[in-house]
CSV table of C-alpha atoms and ligand atoms in Angstrom, one decimal:
chain,number,residue,atom,x,y,z
A,157,MET,CA,132.1,107.2,95.3
A,158,ILE,CA,131.9,103.4,95.0
A,159,THR,CA,128.7,101.6,94.2
A,160,SER,CA,128.4,97.8,94.1
A,161,PHE,CA,125.4,95.5,93.5
A,162,ALA,CA,125.0,91.8,94.2
A,163,PRO,CA,121.8,89.9,93.5
A,164,GLY,CA,119.9,87.3,95.6
A,165,ARG,CA,119.0,84.0,94.0
A,166,VAL,CA,116.3,81.4,93.9
A,167,ASN,CA,117.2,77.8,93.4
A,168,LEU,CA,115.0,76.1,90.8
A,169,ILE,CA,116.2,72.5,91.5
A,170,GLY,CA,119.3,70.8,93.1
A,171,GLU,CA,118.7,71.3,96.8
A,172,HIS,CA,121.2,70.1,99.4
A,173,THR,CA,123.6,69.0,96.7
A,174,ASP,CA,126.2,71.7,96.6
A,175,TYR,CA,128.1,70.6,99.7
A,176,THR,CA,128.8,67.2,98.1
A,177,GLY,CA,130.0,68.7,94.9
A,178,GLY,CA,126.7,68.1,93.1
A,179,LEU,CA,124.6,69.9,90.6
A,180,VAL,CA,122.4,72.9,91.2
A,181,LEU,CA,120.2,75.1,89.0
A,182,PRO,CA,119.6,78.5,90.6
A,183,MET,CA,119.0,81.8,88.9
A,184,ALA,CA,120.3,85.2,90.1
A,185,LEU,CA,117.4,87.6,90.7
A,186,THR,CA,117.0,91.2,89.5
A,187,MET,CA,116.5,91.9,93.2
A,188,GLY,CA,119.6,92.4,95.3
A,189,ILE,CA,121.7,94.5,97.6
A,190,THR,CA,123.4,97.8,96.7
A,191,VAL,CA,126.3,99.2,98.7
A,192,SER,CA,127.5,102.8,98.1
A,193,GLY,CA,130.0,104.9,99.9
A,194,SER,CA,133.5,106.3,99.9
A,195,VAL,CA,136.8,104.9,101.2
A,196,GLY,CA,138.8,106.6,104.0
A,197,GLY,CA,138.5,107.6,107.6
A,198,GLY,CA,139.8,104.5,109.3
A,199,ARG,CA,136.3,103.4,110.4
A,200,LEU,CA,133.7,101.1,108.9
A,201,THR,CA,130.4,103.1,109.1
A,202,LEU,CA,127.4,101.8,107.4
A,203,SER,CA,123.6,102.2,107.7
A,204,SER,CA,121.1,99.9,106.1
A,205,SER,CA,117.6,100.9,104.9
A,206,GLN,CA,116.4,97.5,106.4
A,207,GLN,CA,118.0,97.9,109.8
A,208,SER,CA,117.5,100.4,112.6
A,209,GLU,CA,121.0,100.3,114.1
A,210,VAL,CA,124.1,101.8,112.4
A,211,LEU,CA,127.3,99.8,112.1
A,212,ASP,CA,130.3,101.7,113.3
A,213,LEU,CA,133.7,100.0,113.8
A,214,VAL,CA,137.2,101.2,114.2
A,215,LEU,CA,139.6,99.4,111.9
A,216,PRO,CA,141.3,97.1,112.3
A,217,ILE,CA,138.6,95.2,114.2
A,218,ASP,CA,139.5,94.1,117.7
A,219,GLY,CA,138.2,90.6,118.3
A,220,SER,CA,136.2,88.1,116.3
A,221,ALA,CA,133.8,89.2,113.4
A,222,SER,CA,131.2,86.8,114.8
A,223,ALA,CA,130.9,88.8,118.0
A,224,VAL,CA,130.2,92.2,116.3
A,225,ASP,CA,127.0,94.1,117.1
A,226,PRO,CA,124.6,94.7,115.4
A,227,PRO,CA,124.6,91.1,114.1
A,228,TRP,CA,124.2,92.1,110.5
A,229,GLY,CA,127.6,93.8,110.8
A,230,ARG,CA,129.3,90.4,111.2
A,231,TYR,CA,129.2,89.8,107.5
A,232,LEU,CA,130.9,93.2,107.0
A,233,ALA,CA,133.4,92.7,109.8
A,234,ALA,CA,134.4,89.3,108.3
A,235,VAL,CA,134.9,91.0,104.9
A,236,VAL,CA,137.3,93.7,106.3
A,237,SER,CA,139.2,91.0,108.3
A,238,SER,CA,139.6,88.8,105.4
A,239,LEU,CA,140.8,91.6,103.1
A,240,ASP,CA,143.0,93.2,105.9
A,241,PHE,CA,141.1,96.3,104.9
A,242,THR,CA,142.0,99.2,107.3
A,243,GLU,CA,141.5,102.4,105.2
A,244,GLY,CA,137.8,102.8,106.3
A,245,PHE,CA,134.5,103.1,104.4
A,246,ASP,CA,131.5,105.3,105.0
A,247,GLY,CA,128.4,104.4,103.2
A,248,SER,CA,124.9,102.8,103.0
A,249,ILE,CA,123.2,99.6,102.2
A,250,ASP,CA,120.0,99.4,100.2
A,251,SER,CA,118.1,96.2,99.4
A,252,THR,CA,115.3,95.3,97.0
A,253,LEU,CA,115.2,91.8,98.6
A,254,PRO,CA,112.6,91.3,101.2
A,255,ALA,CA,114.0,91.6,104.7
A,256,GLY,CA,114.7,88.2,106.3
A,257,GLY,CA,113.1,84.8,106.2
A,258,THR,CA,112.4,84.4,102.5
A,259,GLY,CA,115.5,82.4,101.7
A,260,LEU,CA,116.6,84.4,98.7
A,261,SER,CA,120.1,84.6,99.9
A,262,SER,CA,120.3,88.2,101.1
A,263,SER,CA,123.3,87.2,103.2
A,264,SER,CA,125.4,86.3,100.2
A,265,ALA,CA,124.2,89.3,98.3
A,266,LEU,CA,125.3,91.5,101.2
A,267,THR,CA,128.7,89.7,101.5
A,268,VAL,CA,129.5,89.9,97.8
A,269,ALA,CA,128.3,93.5,97.5
A,270,VAL,CA,130.5,94.6,100.4
A,271,LEU,CA,133.5,92.6,99.1
A,272,LEU,CA,133.3,94.4,95.8
A,273,ALA,CA,132.8,97.8,97.4
A,274,LEU,CA,135.9,97.3,99.6
A,275,GLY,CA,138.1,96.4,96.6
A,276,GLY,CA,137.9,92.6,96.9
A,277,ASP,CA,137.1,92.1,93.2
A,278,ARG,CA,138.8,89.0,91.7
A,279,ASP,CA,137.8,86.3,89.3
A,280,ARG,CA,134.4,84.8,89.8
A,281,HIS,CA,135.5,81.5,91.3
A,282,GLU,CA,137.8,83.1,93.8
A,283,LEU,CA,135.2,85.8,94.7
A,284,ALA,CA,132.5,83.2,95.4
A,285,GLN,CA,134.9,81.0,97.4
A,286,LEU,CA,136.1,84.0,99.4
A,287,ALA,CA,132.5,85.1,100.1
A,288,ARG,CA,131.6,81.6,101.2
A,289,ASP,CA,134.5,81.5,103.7
A,290,ILE,CA,133.6,85.0,104.9
A,291,GLU,CA,129.9,84.0,105.5
A,292,ALA,CA,131.1,80.9,107.4
A,293,GLU,CA,133.3,83.0,109.6
A,294,ALA,CA,130.5,85.5,110.2
A,295,THR,CA,127.8,82.9,111.0
A,296,GLY,CA,129.6,79.7,112.0
A,297,VAL,CA,127.6,77.8,109.3
A,298,ARG,CA,129.7,76.1,106.6
A,299,SER,CA,127.5,76.5,103.6
A,300,GLY,CA,128.0,75.2,100.1
A,301,ILE,CA,129.1,77.5,97.2
A,302,MET,CA,125.7,77.9,95.4
A,303,ASP,CA,124.5,81.2,96.9
A,304,GLN,CA,127.7,83.1,96.4
A,305,LEU,CA,128.5,81.6,92.9
A,306,SER,CA,125.0,82.4,91.7
A,307,SER,CA,125.3,86.0,92.9
A,308,VAL,CA,128.6,86.6,91.1
A,309,SER,CA,127.6,84.6,87.9
A,310,GLY,CA,124.1,85.7,87.1
A,311,VAL,CA,123.1,86.1,83.5
A,312,ASP,CA,120.0,88.1,82.4
A,313,GLY,CA,117.2,85.8,81.3
A,314,HIS,CA,119.0,82.6,82.3
A,315,ALA,CA,119.1,80.0,85.1
A,316,LEU,CA,122.6,78.8,86.0
A,317,LEU,CA,123.6,75.1,85.8
A,318,ILE,CA,126.4,75.0,88.3
A,319,ASP,CA,128.7,72.0,88.8
A,320,CYS,CA,129.7,72.5,92.4
A,321,ARG,CA,132.7,70.1,92.0
A,322,THR,CA,134.3,72.0,89.2
A,323,LEU,CA,132.5,75.3,89.8
A,324,ASP,CA,131.6,75.4,86.0
A,325,VAL,CA,128.6,77.6,85.4
A,326,THR,CA,126.5,77.0,82.3
A,327,PRO,CA,123.9,79.6,81.6
A,328,THR,CA,120.6,77.9,80.7
A,329,PRO,CA,117.9,80.1,79.0
A,330,LEU,CA,114.5,80.0,80.5
A,331,PRO,CA,111.8,79.1,77.9
A,332,GLU,CA,109.1,81.5,76.7
A,333,GLY,CA,105.9,81.1,78.5
A,334,LEU,CA,107.3,80.3,81.9
A,335,ASP,CA,106.8,82.4,85.0
A,336,VAL,CA,108.9,81.6,88.0
A,337,LEU,CA,107.1,82.3,91.2
A,338,VAL,CA,108.7,82.5,94.7
A,339,VAL,CA,106.1,82.1,97.4
A,340,HIS,CA,106.6,82.3,101.1
A,341,SER,CA,105.4,79.2,103.0
A,342,GLY,CA,104.1,81.3,105.9
A,343,GLN,CA,106.7,79.8,108.2
A,344,PRO,CA,109.9,81.5,109.2
A,345,ARG,CA,112.9,79.3,109.0
A,346,ILE,CA,113.6,77.5,112.3
A,347,LEU,CA,116.4,75.2,113.3
A,348,ALA,CA,117.8,75.7,109.9
A,349,ASP,CA,121.5,76.0,110.9
A,350,SER,CA,121.6,73.0,113.3
A,351,GLU,CA,119.6,70.8,110.9
A,352,TYR,CA,121.8,71.9,108.0
A,353,ASN,CA,124.9,70.9,109.9
A,354,GLU,CA,123.4,67.5,110.7
A,355,ARG,CA,122.5,66.8,107.0
A,356,ARG,CA,126.0,67.8,106.0
A,357,ALA,CA,127.5,65.4,108.6
A,358,SER,CA,125.2,62.6,107.3
A,359,CYS,CA,126.5,63.1,103.8
A,360,GLU,CA,130.1,63.0,105.0
A,361,ALA,CA,129.3,59.7,106.9
A,362,LEU,CA,127.8,58.3,103.7
A,363,GLU,CA,130.8,59.3,101.6
A,364,THR,CA,133.1,57.4,103.9
A,365,MET,CA,131.0,54.3,103.1
A,366,ILE,CA,130.3,54.6,99.4
A,367,GLY,CA,132.6,57.4,98.1
A,368,PRO,CA,131.6,60.7,96.6
A,369,LEU,CA,127.8,61.1,96.4
A,370,ARG,CA,128.2,62.9,93.1
A,371,ASP,CA,129.5,59.7,91.6
A,372,ALA,CA,127.3,57.2,93.5
A,373,THR,CA,124.3,55.4,92.1
A,374,LEU,CA,121.1,54.3,93.9
A,375,ASP,CA,122.5,50.7,93.8
A,376,ASP,CA,125.5,51.8,95.9
A,377,LEU,CA,123.1,52.6,98.7
A,378,GLY,CA,122.5,48.8,99.1
A,379,GLN,CA,125.8,48.7,101.0
A,380,VAL,CA,124.5,51.1,103.6
A,381,SER,CA,122.7,49.4,106.5
A,382,ASP,CA,121.4,52.6,108.3
A,383,GLU,CA,118.0,53.3,106.9
A,384,ARG,CA,118.1,57.0,107.6
A,385,LEU,CA,121.5,57.5,105.9
A,386,ARG,CA,120.2,55.5,102.9
A,387,SER,CA,117.3,57.9,102.5
A,388,ARG,CA,119.6,60.9,102.8
A,389,GLY,CA,121.8,59.4,100.0
A,390,ARG,CA,118.7,58.6,97.9
A,391,HIS,CA,117.7,62.3,98.0
A,392,VAL,CA,121.2,63.6,97.0
A,393,ILE,CA,121.7,61.0,94.2
A,394,SER,CA,118.2,61.4,92.7
A,395,GLU,CA,118.4,65.2,93.1
A,396,ASN,CA,121.5,65.4,90.9
A,397,ALA,CA,119.6,63.4,88.3
A,398,ARG,CA,116.7,65.8,88.6
A,399,VAL,CA,118.9,68.7,87.8
A,400,HIS,CA,119.9,67.1,84.4
A,401,ALA,CA,116.3,66.2,83.8
A,402,MET,CA,115.2,69.8,84.5
A,403,VAL,CA,117.8,71.3,82.1
A,404,ASP,CA,116.5,68.9,79.4
A,405,ALA,CA,112.9,69.7,80.1
A,406,LEU,CA,113.5,73.4,80.0
A,407,ALA,CA,115.6,73.1,76.8
A,408,ALA,CA,112.7,71.2,75.2
A,409,GLY,CA,110.2,73.8,76.5
A,410,ASP,CA,108.3,70.9,78.2
A,411,LEU,CA,106.8,72.9,81.1
A,412,PRO,CA,104.4,70.1,82.4
A,413,LEU,CA,107.5,67.8,82.7
A,414,ALA,CA,109.5,70.6,84.4
A,415,GLY,CA,106.6,71.0,86.9
A,416,GLU,CA,106.6,67.3,87.6
A,417,ILE,CA,110.3,67.4,88.3
A,418,LEU,CA,109.7,70.2,90.9
A,419,GLY,CA,107.0,68.0,92.5
A,420,GLU,CA,109.4,65.0,92.7
A,421,GLY,CA,112.1,67.2,94.1
A,422,HIS,CA,109.7,68.4,96.9
A,423,ARG,CA,108.7,64.8,97.8
A,424,SER,CA,112.4,63.8,98.0
A,425,LEU,CA,113.2,66.8,100.3
A,426,ALA,CA,110.2,66.0,102.5
A,427,ASP,CA,110.3,62.2,102.6
A,428,ASP,CA,114.0,61.3,102.2
A,429,TYR,CA,115.9,64.4,103.3
A,430,GLU,CA,113.3,65.4,105.9
A,431,VAL,CA,113.8,69.2,105.7
A,432,SER,CA,110.2,70.1,105.0
A,433,THR,CA,107.5,70.9,107.6
A,434,PRO,CA,103.7,70.4,107.5
A,435,ILE,CA,103.2,74.1,106.8
A,436,VAL,CA,105.6,74.0,103.8
A,437,ASP,CA,104.0,70.7,102.5
A,438,ALA,CA,100.6,72.3,102.7
A,439,GLN,CA,101.7,75.3,100.7
A,440,ALA,CA,103.4,73.0,98.1
A,441,ALA,CA,100.2,71.0,97.8
A,442,LYS,CA,98.0,74.2,97.5
A,443,LEU,CA,100.3,75.7,94.8
A,444,SER,CA,100.5,72.5,92.8
A,445,ALA,CA,96.7,72.3,92.8
A,446,THR,CA,96.3,75.9,91.5
A,447,PRO,CA,95.2,76.2,87.9
A,448,GLY,CA,98.0,77.4,85.7
A,449,ILE,CA,100.8,76.1,88.0
A,450,TYR,CA,102.9,73.3,86.6
A,451,GLY,CA,104.5,72.3,89.9
A,452,ALA,CA,106.1,73.6,93.1
A,453,ARG,CA,108.7,72.7,95.6
A,454,LEU,CA,110.5,73.9,98.7
A,455,THR,CA,113.5,76.1,97.8
A,456,GLY,CA,116.5,76.8,100.1
A,457,GLY,CA,117.7,74.9,103.1
A,458,GLY,CA,114.2,74.1,104.4
A,459,PHE,CA,112.4,74.1,107.8
A,460,GLY,CA,110.2,77.0,106.6
A,461,GLY,CA,111.1,79.7,104.1
A,462,SER,CA,109.9,79.8,100.5
A,463,LEU,CA,108.7,77.7,97.7
A,464,VAL,CA,109.5,78.0,94.0
A,465,ALA,CA,106.7,77.3,91.5
A,466,PHE,CA,106.6,77.2,87.7
A,467,ALA,CA,103.5,78.9,86.2
A,468,GLU,CA,101.8,80.0,83.0
A,469,PRO,CA,102.3,83.7,82.4
A,470,GLY,CA,100.1,86.0,84.4
A,471,VAL,CA,98.8,83.5,87.0
A,472,GLU,CA,97.6,85.4,90.2
A,473,LEU,CA,97.7,83.7,93.6
A,474,ASP,CA,94.9,84.0,96.1
A,475,ILE,CA,97.1,83.6,99.2
A,476,ASP,CA,97.9,85.7,102.3
A,477,GLU,CA,101.7,85.1,102.1
A,478,TRP,CA,104.3,87.2,100.3
A,479,TRP,CA,105.0,86.1,96.7
A,480,ILE,CA,106.7,87.5,93.6
A,481,ARG,CA,107.2,86.7,90.0
A,482,ALA,CA,111.0,86.3,89.9
A,483,GLU,CA,113.1,87.6,87.0
A,484,PRO,CA,116.5,86.2,86.2
A,485,GLY,CA,119.1,89.0,86.3
A,486,PRO,CA,122.8,89.7,85.8
A,487,GLY,CA,125.5,89.0,88.4
A,488,ALA,CA,127.3,91.2,90.8
A,489,SER,CA,129.1,94.4,89.6
A,490,VAL,CA,131.0,97.4,91.0
A,491,SER,CA,131.6,100.9,89.6
A,492,SER,CA,133.3,104.0,90.9
A,493,THR,CA,132.8,107.7,90.1
A,494,PRO,CA,134.9,110.7,91.3
A,495,ASP,CA,133.3,112.3,94.4
B,622,LIG,P1,119.0,84.6,103.4
B,622,LIG,O1,120.5,84.7,103.1
B,622,LIG,O2,118.4,83.4,102.8
B,622,LIG,O3,118.3,85.9,103.0
B,622,LIG,P2,120.2,84.5,106.0
B,622,LIG,O4,119.6,84.2,107.4
B,622,LIG,O5,121.3,83.7,105.5
B,622,LIG,O6,118.9,84.5,105.0
B,622,LIG,O7,120.7,86.0,106.0
B,622,LIG,C1,119.9,87.1,106.5
B,622,LIG,C2,120.8,88.0,107.2
B,622,LIG,O8,121.6,88.8,106.3
B,622,LIG,C3,120.0,89.1,108.0
B,622,LIG,O9,119.7,88.5,109.3
B,622,LIG,C4,121.0,90.2,108.1
B,622,LIG,O10,122.0,89.9,109.1
B,622,LIG,C5,121.7,90.1,106.7
B,622,LIG,N1,121.1,91.1,105.8
B,622,LIG,C6,120.3,90.7,104.8
B,622,LIG,N2,119.9,91.9,104.1
B,622,LIG,C7,120.4,92.9,104.8
B,622,LIG,C8,120.3,94.3,104.6
B,622,LIG,N3,119.6,94.9,103.7
B,622,LIG,N4,121.0,95.1,105.5
B,622,LIG,C9,121.7,94.5,106.5
B,622,LIG,N5,121.8,93.2,106.7
B,622,LIG,C10,121.2,92.4,105.9
B,623,LIG,MG1,121.9,83.3,103.6
């Protein structure tokens, strides 16, 4: 019997920076996805407590992983294809992450947990890169490395400063007296994949003009004549600086400053990167005006989804949407016991 667990994540700051080798500051959550089952039988048979249909595939899979039904089975099909896994696995998936639309990276948690269960364990960088490639194959979206690397690198009680160029992960303790809230905006994510690809293409276009955005300064943007591209670049360059500023503010225990940095991050995502929506902006404003909240911003790719807020301990929210007090937890793991 094999059991694996991989956590979801919430990104505190450093949004839309991972795919240009920038800085991000996520934390792995105590919530995540558990896969358990046993190897053998030549089929991939899995049920999920959050899904009504069972996945049942004969191995090796005939055709593309991205065409598998039910759609959630595409992540699993892409794992077995990439590992050339043919022995078979019979098991179940259980999740403590909310089902769908909250942007806590359940897809990466699922991919990493399945990879570990099917014997794909390897060093953390390779595991995260493999999981990222597998997700891209399953969904057609070329995401950055943040989600998968957070899931494999989580440290109890810590956020993770990740340099997405070197893949160095520096655990950063969260100060006493800080509650991290994740709050749904009330809007499911829409257009997220196509807009994501467009933002990525804009960054690539900018980099042909001024070189790697990771090394660029706001002054370098003076060479860019296209106003929209200039604002995209301004977001990425200032966001990388905000990650450093946030790490310093948290180390100093300066929570009002940390909250201000969240607010600046939100404005940059909304005005310069244009990935927010009126509903998300309204939720950010409402949270920021709530007594005991230091600041809030959109977290995740945007176009709906969730916000992250820094709060004094014990703050209760008077809202209709789903929200949690998030706890930073350890990274993915796998264990096996005799049947
Ligand atoms: P996020 O990763 O931010 O949660 P995504 O849209 O990237 O959102 O991934 C959500 C998808 O991951 C779901 O549509 C489903 O295919 C898959 N998934 C997540 N949790 C589960 C689960 N418990 N069981 C089966 N599939 C899941
Ligand atoms: Mg995802």
